[in-house]
Structures are given as structure tokens and as C-alpha cells.
PDB file of C-alpha atoms and ligand atoms in Angstrom:
ATOM      1  CA  MET A   1     -29.080  -2.021   0.795  1.00  0.00           C
ATOM      2  CA  SER A   2     -27.445  -2.798  -2.087  1.00  0.00           C
ATOM      3  CA  ASN A   3     -24.918  -6.407  -0.976  1.00  0.00           C
ATOM      4  CA  LEU A   4     -22.242  -3.957  -1.670  1.00  0.00           C
ATOM      5  CA  ASP A   5     -22.389  -2.770   1.124  1.00  0.00           C
ATOM      6  CA  PHE A   6     -19.120  -3.975   2.914  1.00  0.00           C
ATOM      7  CA  ILE A   7     -17.398  -1.957  -0.292  1.00  0.00           C
ATOM      8  CA  TYR A   8     -19.006   1.524   0.409  1.00  0.00           C
ATOM      9  CA  LYS A   9     -18.149   1.412   3.974  1.00  0.00           C
ATOM     10  CA  ARG A  10     -14.829   1.050   3.273  1.00  0.00           C
ATOM     11  CA  LYS A  11     -12.335   4.948   3.955  1.00  0.00           C
ATOM     12  CA  SER A  12      -9.392   4.589   5.230  1.00  0.00           C
ATOM     13  CA  ILE A  13      -8.470   4.457   9.078  1.00  0.00           C
ATOM     14  CA  ARG A  14      -5.588   6.452  10.794  1.00  0.00           C
ATOM     15  CA  LYS A  15      -6.763   6.233  13.839  1.00  0.00           C
ATOM     16  CA  PHE A  16      -7.144   3.142  15.554  1.00  0.00           C
ATOM     17  CA  LYS A  17      -7.859   1.390  19.571  1.00  0.00           C
ATOM     18  CA  ASP A  18      -5.471   0.531  21.789  1.00  0.00           C
ATOM     19  CA  THR A  19      -7.164  -2.998  20.675  1.00  0.00           C
ATOM     20  CA  GLN A  20      -5.193  -5.990  19.349  1.00  0.00           C
ATOM     21  CA  ILE A  21      -6.607  -8.311  16.505  1.00  0.00           C
ATOM     22  CA  PRO A  22      -6.498 -11.623  16.709  1.00  0.00           C
ATOM     23  CA  ARG A  23      -4.508 -13.285  15.016  1.00  0.00           C
ATOM     24  CA  GLU A  24      -6.590 -15.774  13.179  1.00  0.00           C
ATOM     25  CA  ASP A  25      -8.491 -12.616  11.728  1.00  0.00           C
ATOM     26  CA  ILE A  26      -5.119 -10.347  10.344  1.00  0.00           C
ATOM     27  CA  VAL A  27      -4.352 -15.225   8.694  1.00  0.00           C
ATOM     28  CA  GLU A  28      -7.495 -14.291   8.021  1.00  0.00           C
ATOM     29  CA  LEU A  29      -7.117 -11.505   5.680  1.00  0.00           C
ATOM     30  CA  LEU A  30      -3.907 -12.748   4.081  1.00  0.00           C
ATOM     31  CA  ASN A  31      -5.847 -15.562   2.793  1.00  0.00           C
ATOM     32  CA  ALA A  32      -8.138 -13.233   1.317  1.00  0.00           C
ATOM     33  CA  ALA A  33      -4.984 -10.721  -0.353  1.00  0.00           C
ATOM     34  CA  THR A  34      -3.764 -13.841  -1.596  1.00  0.00           C
ATOM     35  CA  HIS A  35      -6.881 -14.667  -3.615  1.00  0.00           C
ATOM     36  CA  ALA A  36      -6.688 -11.869  -5.783  1.00  0.00           C
ATOM     37  CA  PRO A  37      -5.279 -12.308  -9.390  1.00  0.00           C
ATOM     38  CA  SER A  38      -2.369 -11.370 -10.431  1.00  0.00           C
ATOM     39  CA  PRO A  39      -0.659 -11.254 -13.543  1.00  0.00           C
ATOM     40  CA  LYS A  40      -0.627 -14.564 -15.546  1.00  0.00           C
ATOM     41  CA  HIS A  41      -1.304 -16.168 -11.559  1.00  0.00           C
ATOM     42  CA  GLN A  42       2.736 -15.820 -10.822  1.00  0.00           C
ATOM     43  CA  GLN A  43       1.575 -14.230  -7.138  1.00  0.00           C
ATOM     44  CA  ASN A  44       4.850 -11.825  -7.449  1.00  0.00           C
ATOM     45  CA  TRP A  45       3.496 -10.639  -3.017  1.00  0.00           C
ATOM     46  CA  HIS A  46       5.216 -11.448   0.493  1.00  0.00           C
ATOM     47  CA  PHE A  47       3.046 -10.186   3.295  1.00  0.00           C
ATOM     48  CA  VAL A  48       5.399  -9.016   6.513  1.00  0.00           C
ATOM     49  CA  VAL A  49       3.119  -9.052   9.601  1.00  0.00           C
ATOM     50  CA  LEU A  50       4.620  -6.569  12.523  1.00  0.00           C
ATOM     51  CA  GLN A  51       3.031  -6.645  15.630  1.00  0.00           C
ATOM     52  CA  ASN A  52       5.792  -5.143  17.944  1.00  0.00           C
ATOM     53  CA  LYS A  53       4.482  -1.684  19.375  1.00  0.00           C
ATOM     54  CA  GLU A  54       8.093  -0.142  19.412  1.00  0.00           C
ATOM     55  CA  ILE A  55       9.299  -1.744  16.386  1.00  0.00           C
ATOM     56  CA  ILE A  56       5.685   0.181  14.768  1.00  0.00           C
ATOM     57  CA  ASN A  57       7.053   3.545  16.577  1.00  0.00           C
ATOM     58  CA  GLU A  58      10.374   2.609  15.459  1.00  0.00           C
ATOM     59  CA  MET A  59       9.734   2.487  11.657  1.00  0.00           C
ATOM     60  CA  ALA A  60       6.751   5.355  12.357  1.00  0.00           C
ATOM     61  CA  GLU A  61      10.306   7.839  13.772  1.00  0.00           C
ATOM     62  CA  ILE A  62      12.576   6.406  10.435  1.00  0.00           C
ATOM     63  CA  VAL A  63       9.431   7.519   8.099  1.00  0.00           C
ATOM     64  CA  ALA A  64       9.528  10.686   9.578  1.00  0.00           C
ATOM     65  CA  LYS A  65      13.426  11.785   9.738  1.00  0.00           C
ATOM     66  CA  SER A  66      13.352  10.996   6.271  1.00  0.00           C
ATOM     67  CA  HIS A  67      10.724  12.290   5.259  1.00  0.00           C
ATOM     68  CA  GLU A  68      12.196  15.773   6.702  1.00  0.00           C
ATOM     69  CA  ASN A  69      16.009  15.025   4.999  1.00  0.00           C
ATOM     70  CA  ILE A  70      14.140  14.893   2.326  1.00  0.00           C
ATOM     71  CA  GLY A  71      12.019  18.484   3.431  1.00  0.00           C
ATOM     72  CA  SER A  72      15.433  19.766   4.107  1.00  0.00           C
ATOM     73  CA  ILE A  73      16.116  20.505   0.874  1.00  0.00           C
ATOM     74  CA  ALA A  74      13.226  21.532  -1.278  1.00  0.00           C
ATOM     75  CA  LYS A  75      14.140  24.245  -3.443  1.00  0.00           C
ATOM     76  CA  SER A  76      10.958  26.587  -2.054  1.00  0.00           C
ATOM     77  CA  GLU A  77       9.749  27.308   0.061  1.00  0.00           C
ATOM     78  CA  LYS A  78       6.468  26.622  -0.821  1.00  0.00           C
ATOM     79  CA  ASP A  79       7.972  22.759  -1.573  1.00  0.00           C
ATOM     80  CA  GLN A  80       8.851  22.571   1.852  1.00  0.00           C
ATOM     81  CA  LYS A  81       5.801  23.506   3.426  1.00  0.00           C
ATOM     82  CA  ILE A  82       3.725  21.476   1.413  1.00  0.00           C
ATOM     83  CA  HIS A  83       5.948  18.009   2.030  1.00  0.00           C
ATOM     84  CA  MET A  84       5.962  18.835   5.598  1.00  0.00           C
ATOM     85  CA  SER A  85       2.174  19.558   5.978  1.00  0.00           C
ATOM     86  CA  VAL A  86       1.992  15.542   4.460  1.00  0.00           C
ATOM     87  CA  LEU A  87       3.843  14.153   7.046  1.00  0.00           C
ATOM     88  CA  LYS A  88       0.856  13.268   9.562  1.00  0.00           C
ATOM     89  CA  TYR A  89      -0.424  10.304   6.216  1.00  0.00           C
ATOM     90  CA  TYR A  90       2.925   9.354   5.939  1.00  0.00           C
ATOM     91  CA  THR A  91       3.140   7.850   9.130  1.00  0.00           C
ATOM     92  CA  ALA A  92      -0.530   7.746   9.569  1.00  0.00           C
ATOM     93  CA  PHE A  93       0.286   3.369  10.616  1.00  0.00           C
ATOM     94  CA  LYS A  94       1.931   4.703  13.826  1.00  0.00           C
ATOM     95  CA  ASN A  95      -0.650   3.844  16.146  1.00  0.00           C
ATOM     96  CA  ALA A  96      -1.983   0.537  14.105  1.00  0.00           C
ATOM     97  CA  PRO A  97      -1.775  -3.064  16.300  1.00  0.00           C
ATOM     98  CA  VAL A  98      -0.962  -3.970  12.887  1.00  0.00           C
ATOM     99  CA  VAL A  99       1.056  -3.349   9.822  1.00  0.00           C
ATOM    100  CA  VAL A 100       1.237  -5.265   7.293  1.00  0.00           C
ATOM    101  CA  LEU A 101       3.913  -4.300   4.701  1.00  0.00           C
ATOM    102  CA  VAL A 102       3.406  -5.555   1.443  1.00  0.00           C
ATOM    103  CA  TYR A 103       6.994  -6.867  -0.846  1.00  0.00           C
ATOM    104  CA  ALA A 104       6.431  -7.280  -4.538  1.00  0.00           C
ATOM    105  CA  CYS A 105       9.001  -8.954  -6.792  1.00  0.00           C
ATOM    106  CA  ASP A 106       9.975  -9.450 -10.507  1.00  0.00           C
ATOM    107  CA  TYR A 107       6.495  -9.621 -12.449  1.00  0.00           C
ATOM    108  CA  LYS A 108       8.502 -11.894 -15.092  1.00  0.00           C
ATOM    109  CA  MET A 109       7.047 -10.827 -18.909  1.00  0.00           C
ATOM    110  CA  ILE A 110       8.211 -13.311 -21.864  1.00  0.00           C
ATOM    111  CA  GLU A 111       7.416 -11.286 -24.350  1.00  0.00           C
ATOM    112  CA  TYR A 112       9.833  -8.510 -22.863  1.00  0.00           C
ATOM    113  CA  LYS A 113      12.384 -10.745 -22.500  1.00  0.00           C
ATOM    114  CA  ILE A 114      11.705 -11.922 -26.603  1.00  0.00           C
ATOM    115  CA  LEU A 115      11.859  -8.401 -28.001  1.00  0.00           C
ATOM    116  CA  LYS A 116      14.799  -6.933 -25.958  1.00  0.00           C
ATOM    117  CA  GLU A 117      17.103 -10.416 -27.542  1.00  0.00           C
ATOM    118  CA  ASN A 118      15.685  -8.851 -30.493  1.00  0.00           C
ATOM    119  CA  ASN A 119      17.105  -5.721 -29.911  1.00  0.00           C
ATOM    120  CA  ALA A 120      13.503  -4.141 -29.778  1.00  0.00           C
ATOM    121  CA  SER A 121      14.244  -0.043 -29.350  1.00  0.00           C
ATOM    122  CA  GLN A 122      14.230   1.150 -25.615  1.00  0.00           C
ATOM    123  CA  GLU A 123      10.701   2.946 -26.809  1.00  0.00           C
ATOM    124  CA  VAL A 124       9.324  -0.412 -26.980  1.00  0.00           C
ATOM    125  CA  LEU A 125      10.628  -1.971 -23.911  1.00  0.00           C
ATOM    126  CA  ASP A 126       9.330   0.829 -21.616  1.00  0.00           C
ATOM    127  CA  MET A 127       6.288   0.684 -23.365  1.00  0.00           C
ATOM    128  CA  LEU A 128       4.995  -2.392 -22.213  1.00  0.00           C
ATOM    129  CA  VAL A 129       6.763  -2.674 -18.355  1.00  0.00           C
ATOM    130  CA  SER A 130       4.234   0.470 -18.067  1.00  0.00           C
ATOM    131  CA  PRO A 131       1.311  -0.910 -16.971  1.00  0.00           C
ATOM    132  CA  GLN A 132       3.288  -2.726 -14.562  1.00  0.00           C
ATOM    133  CA  SER A 133       1.310  -5.282 -14.036  1.00  0.00           C
ATOM    134  CA  GLY A 134       3.340  -6.849 -11.100  1.00  0.00           C
ATOM    135  CA  ALA A 135       1.754  -3.713  -8.908  1.00  0.00           C
ATOM    136  CA  GLN A 136      -1.482  -3.781 -10.744  1.00  0.00           C
ATOM    137  CA  GLY A 137      -1.138  -7.708  -8.912  1.00  0.00           C
ATOM    138  CA  ILE A 138      -0.217  -5.937  -5.665  1.00  0.00           C
ATOM    139  CA  GLY A 139      -2.774  -3.357  -4.934  1.00  0.00           C
ATOM    140  CA  ALA A 140      -5.329  -5.680  -6.253  1.00  0.00           C
ATOM    141  CA  ALA A 141      -4.299  -8.140  -3.209  1.00  0.00           C
ATOM    142  CA  VAL A 142      -4.518  -5.445  -1.008  1.00  0.00           C
ATOM    143  CA  GLU A 143      -7.528  -4.174  -2.370  1.00  0.00           C
ATOM    144  CA  ASN A 144      -8.943  -7.440  -1.018  1.00  0.00           C
ATOM    145  CA  PHE A 145      -7.398  -6.974   2.619  1.00  0.00           C
ATOM    146  CA  LEU A 146      -8.710  -3.654   2.933  1.00  0.00           C
ATOM    147  CA  LEU A 147     -12.637  -4.552   1.823  1.00  0.00           C
ATOM    148  CA  GLY A 148     -11.973  -7.965   4.056  1.00  0.00           C
ATOM    149  CA  ALA A 149     -11.219  -6.382   6.822  1.00  0.00           C
ATOM    150  CA  SER A 150     -13.990  -3.574   6.641  1.00  0.00           C
ATOM    151  CA  ALA A 151     -16.657  -6.735   6.194  1.00  0.00           C
ATOM    152  CA  MET A 152     -14.974  -8.031   9.421  1.00  0.00           C
ATOM    153  CA  GLY A 153     -15.032  -4.409  11.021  1.00  0.00           C
ATOM    154  CA  TYR A 154     -12.229  -3.345  11.045  1.00  0.00           C
ATOM    155  CA  GLY A 155     -10.251   0.678   9.451  1.00  0.00           C
ATOM    156  CA  THR A 156      -7.977   0.103   7.283  1.00  0.00           C
ATOM    157  CA  CYS A 157      -4.732   2.572   5.218  1.00  0.00           C
ATOM    158  CA  TYR A 158      -3.385   1.473   2.377  1.00  0.00           C
ATOM    159  CA  MET A 159      -0.048   3.221   2.030  1.00  0.00           C
ATOM    160  CA  THR A 160       2.878   4.250  -0.116  1.00  0.00           C
ATOM    161  CA  GLY A 161       4.170   7.652   1.417  1.00  0.00           C
ATOM    162  CA  PRO A 162       6.397   5.484   3.725  1.00  0.00           C
ATOM    163  CA  THR A 163       8.259   3.470   0.710  1.00  0.00           C
ATOM    164  CA  HIS A 164      10.493   6.912   0.625  1.00  0.00           C
ATOM    165  CA  ALA A 165      12.658   5.153   3.898  1.00  0.00           C
ATOM    166  CA  LYS A 166      12.342   2.016   2.585  1.00  0.00           C
ATOM    167  CA  LEU A 167      16.345   0.743   3.096  1.00  0.00           C
ATOM    168  CA  GLU A 168      15.929   1.876   6.640  1.00  0.00           C
ATOM    169  CA  ILE A 169      12.499   0.565   7.072  1.00  0.00           C
ATOM    170  CA  GLU A 170      13.661  -3.272   5.564  1.00  0.00           C
ATOM    171  CA  LYS A 171      16.908  -2.674   7.645  1.00  0.00           C
ATOM    172  CA  LEU A 172      15.046  -2.197   9.975  1.00  0.00           C
ATOM    173  CA  ILE A 173      13.188  -4.993  10.299  1.00  0.00           C
ATOM    174  CA  GLY A 174      15.960  -7.293   9.051  1.00  0.00           C
ATOM    175  CA  ILE A 175      14.322  -9.053   6.066  1.00  0.00           C
ATOM    176  CA  ASP A 176      16.286  -9.480   3.774  1.00  0.00           C
ATOM    177  CA  LYS A 177      14.250 -11.756   0.726  1.00  0.00           C
ATOM    178  CA  LYS A 178      15.798 -11.798  -2.534  1.00  0.00           C
ATOM    179  CA  GLY A 179      14.247  -9.502  -5.213  1.00  0.00           C
ATOM    180  CA  TYR A 180      12.005  -8.426  -2.759  1.00  0.00           C
ATOM    181  CA  GLU A 181      11.155  -5.299  -2.568  1.00  0.00           C
ATOM    182  CA  LEU A 182       8.857  -3.306  -0.098  1.00  0.00           C
ATOM    183  CA  MET A 183       5.412  -1.550  -1.925  1.00  0.00           C
ATOM    184  CA  SER A 184       3.370  -0.108   0.324  1.00  0.00           C
ATOM    185  CA  MET A 185       1.778  -1.754   3.993  1.00  0.00           C
ATOM    186  CA  ILE A 186      -1.403  -1.952   5.209  1.00  0.00           C
ATOM    187  CA  ALA A 187      -2.754   0.088   8.729  1.00  0.00           C
ATOM    188  CA  LEU A 188      -4.911  -2.458  10.807  1.00  0.00           C
ATOM    189  CA  GLY A 189      -6.809  -1.712  13.381  1.00  0.00           C
ATOM    190  CA  VAL A 190     -10.102  -0.942  15.088  1.00  0.00           C
ATOM    191  CA  PRO A 191     -11.569   2.770  14.530  1.00  0.00           C
ATOM    192  CA  GLU A 192     -11.139   4.716  16.752  1.00  0.00           C
ATOM    193  CA  GLU A 193     -14.444   6.668  16.848  1.00  0.00           C
ATOM    194  CA  ASN A 194     -15.825   9.226  15.090  1.00  0.00           C
ATOM    195  CA  THR A 195     -12.976   8.887  12.663  1.00  0.00           C
ATOM    196  CA  PRO A 196     -13.805  11.474   9.183  1.00  0.00           C
ATOM    197  CA  PRO A 197     -16.324  10.358   6.635  1.00  0.00           C
ATOM    198  CA  GLN A 198     -15.047   8.633   3.360  1.00  0.00           C
ATOM    199  CA  PRO A 199     -14.114  11.770   0.998  1.00  0.00           C
ATOM    200  CA  PRO A 200     -16.271  12.389  -2.142  1.00  0.00           C
ATOM    201  CA  ARG A 201     -15.407  10.882  -5.278  1.00  0.00           C
ATOM    202  CA  LYS A 202     -15.573  12.363  -8.851  1.00  0.00           C
ATOM    203  CA  PRO A 203     -18.836  12.069 -10.792  1.00  0.00           C
ATOM    204  CA  LEU A 204     -18.981   9.065 -12.259  1.00  0.00           C
ATOM    205  CA  GLU A 205     -19.748  10.766 -15.503  1.00  0.00           C
ATOM    206  CA  ASN A 206     -16.285  12.310 -14.463  1.00  0.00           C
ATOM    207  CA  VAL A 207     -14.478   9.403 -15.007  1.00  0.00           C
ATOM    208  CA  VAL A 208     -16.279   6.598 -17.558  1.00  0.00           C
ATOM    209  CA  THR A 209     -16.904   6.544 -20.794  1.00  0.00           C
ATOM    210  CA  PHE A 210     -19.259   4.070 -22.369  1.00  0.00           C
ATOM    211  CA  ILE A 211     -18.759   3.692 -25.948  1.00  0.00           C
ATOM    212  CA  ASP A 212     -21.961   1.878 -27.218  1.00  0.00           C
TER     213      ASP A 212
HETATM  214  C1  FMN B   1      -1.761   3.392  -3.879  1.00  0.00           C
HETATM  215  C2  FMN B   1      -2.097   4.585  -2.638  1.00  0.00           C
HETATM  216  C3  FMN B   1      -1.393   4.569  -1.584  1.00  0.00           C
HETATM  217  C4  FMN B   1      -1.137   6.219  -0.575  1.00  0.00           C
HETATM  218  N1  FMN B   1      -0.813   6.072   0.292  1.00  0.00           N
HETATM  219  C5  FMN B   1      -1.022   6.806   1.636  1.00  0.00           C
HETATM  220  C6  FMN B   1      -0.432   7.033   2.248  1.00  0.00           C
HETATM  221  O1  FMN B   1       0.702   7.076   2.300  1.00  0.00           O
HETATM  222  N2  FMN B   1      -0.629   7.574   3.843  1.00  0.00           N
HETATM  223  C7  FMN B   1      -2.030   7.828   4.063  1.00  0.00           C
HETATM  224  O2  FMN B   1      -3.023   8.099   5.221  1.00  0.00           O
HETATM  225  N3  FMN B   1      -3.428   7.826   3.014  1.00  0.00           N
HETATM  226  C8  FMN B   1      -2.591   6.555   1.722  1.00  0.00           C
HETATM  227  N4  FMN B   1      -3.429   6.501   1.066  1.00  0.00           N
HETATM  228  C9  FMN B   1      -5.259   6.170   1.231  1.00  0.00           C
HETATM  229  C10 FMN B   1      -5.428   7.814   0.413  1.00  0.00           C
HETATM  230  O3  FMN B   1      -5.522   8.610   0.240  1.00  0.00           O
HETATM  231  C11 FMN B   1      -7.593   7.375   0.026  1.00  0.00           C
HETATM  232  O4  FMN B   1      -8.107   5.974  -0.398  1.00  0.00           O
HETATM  233  C12 FMN B   1      -7.982   8.288  -0.456  1.00  0.00           C
HETATM  234  O5  FMN B   1      -7.558   9.202   0.305  1.00  0.00           O
HETATM  235  C13 FMN B   1      -9.633   8.336  -0.384  1.00  0.00           C
HETATM  236  O6  FMN B   1      -9.754   8.027   1.316  1.00  0.00           O
HETATM  237  P1  FMN B   1     -11.055   6.900   1.416  1.00  0.00           P
HETATM  238  O7  FMN B   1     -10.358   6.006   1.481  1.00  0.00           O
HETATM  239  O8  FMN B   1     -11.301   7.123   2.692  1.00  0.00           O
HETATM  240  O9  FMN B   1     -11.216   7.036   0.417  1.00  0.00           O
HETATM  241  C14 FMN B   1      -3.198   5.769  -0.110  1.00  0.00           C
HETATM  242  C15 FMN B   1      -3.977   4.802  -1.178  1.00  0.00           C
HETATM  243  C16 FMN B   1      -3.284   4.335  -2.135  1.00  0.00           C
HETATM  244  C17 FMN B   1      -4.748   3.544  -3.069  1.00  0.00           C
END
């Protein structure tokens, strides 16, 4: 057994037991999240923890409604069918006892400012932002949270699907943190028995290139 087992045993959990999570465990996981690397150490994240069942359910209804609205304007029946078939993945947080909303503010890039002030072309400016450093920092923080939760015996699901309803969600939550935007959410709880296994990975040789 390698000591990376806590990584290999993590899988997305979409069904949870009706068991509350002690606040100190949630705090520990948030602390682990903030120990992630972030670009220029800007720590451009903010976490909002939801534990109120009614709010979580209402949020799931909001996401389902937004999902249906988008489906209803699909130009083909095929697109509509595909879109509606993933609804359960967009509302998978609905029976989680804890949902952590992950917000981000802009990553401030000095080179962008300098080049913009020197009339750099849009092409050059777009190239600078395309690595999306701010979003990558959020991903690192979320992964710390997920791995920590796995090590503590909890189940999680990293979710960006529901963010198509971010404006309605923000209204529901009543968070108005200037400059911050909802990027993703984490469903957290004790996993139900017999959850599906982790899906297989592409073979390493398909996704890795060694240059000797
Ligand atoms: C950025 C990101 C967004 C995701 N969004 C969703 C989502 O909205 N709903 C969902 O059910 N799973 C979501 N997932 C989970 C993936 O579906 C899952 O990680 C993938 O299928 C591999 O399965 P595993 O996590 O069990 O290894 C997301 C994962 C990532 C990294």
C-alpha cells in the first residue's frame, strides 16, 4: 500500500447519508483548502458554507429550473435530450448535509497592466489571461479540500455545473462580496453505502510525454 492511498481512494460522491458533519471537521477542511498554492500567493478565494437543508434544497430547485430553461431553448431535440440527461449531475449536491460555495476574485496580473498601458494587441492580452491563473488557484484549493475529506472518511463532489444559475444562487444566499464570483461548489457528507466506483482513467501513456 502506497502512502498515496488517500488520493487513490477519493471518488466523486453524489449520494449522502443524513448525517451532520461536525463544524470542526468543516473548519479543518477549509484550513486545508487555504493551504493550497495560489498565483503570487494572492489567495483569491472565499468560501461560503451552507448547512441549512431548506436553503440547499431551494438552491437545487433554482438550478433545476435554470437547467430546464436552457434546455427549452435548445435548437434541436438531440441537444435538449443531452442537456436534460445531465440534470442529476447539476443538482447532485441536493442531499448533501454541507455545501461549500467557492468564490474567487480577479487574479491581478502586473504584466497585463503594463502591456495594456502600452497598447498591446487584444491577441497578446488574451494569451496572457488564457492560463486562468486565478481559476487554477481555486482548483488547487478545492482539491486540497477533497483529498482532506477523503482522508477523513467523507465523500465530496466538486461541482461547476450548477454555476449556470449563479446569479439566482447569489440572490438566494444573499452574498454580495464585491469583486467575487461564484466559481464552483463542493458537496460534502458521509457517503451512502455502495456508491459507484471511480471511473477508469486514460492510460498514463496517453496523457504523459517524457522528454529525455
Ligand atoms: C472542475 C470540475 C467540475 C465538475 N463538475 C461536476 C458537476 O457539476 N456535477 C457532477 O456531478 N460532477 C462534477 N465533477 C466531477 C467529475 O464528474 C468527476 O470528477 C469525474 O467524472 C471523475 O470521477 P471521480 O471524481 O469519481 O474520479 C466535476 C469535476 C471537476 C474537476
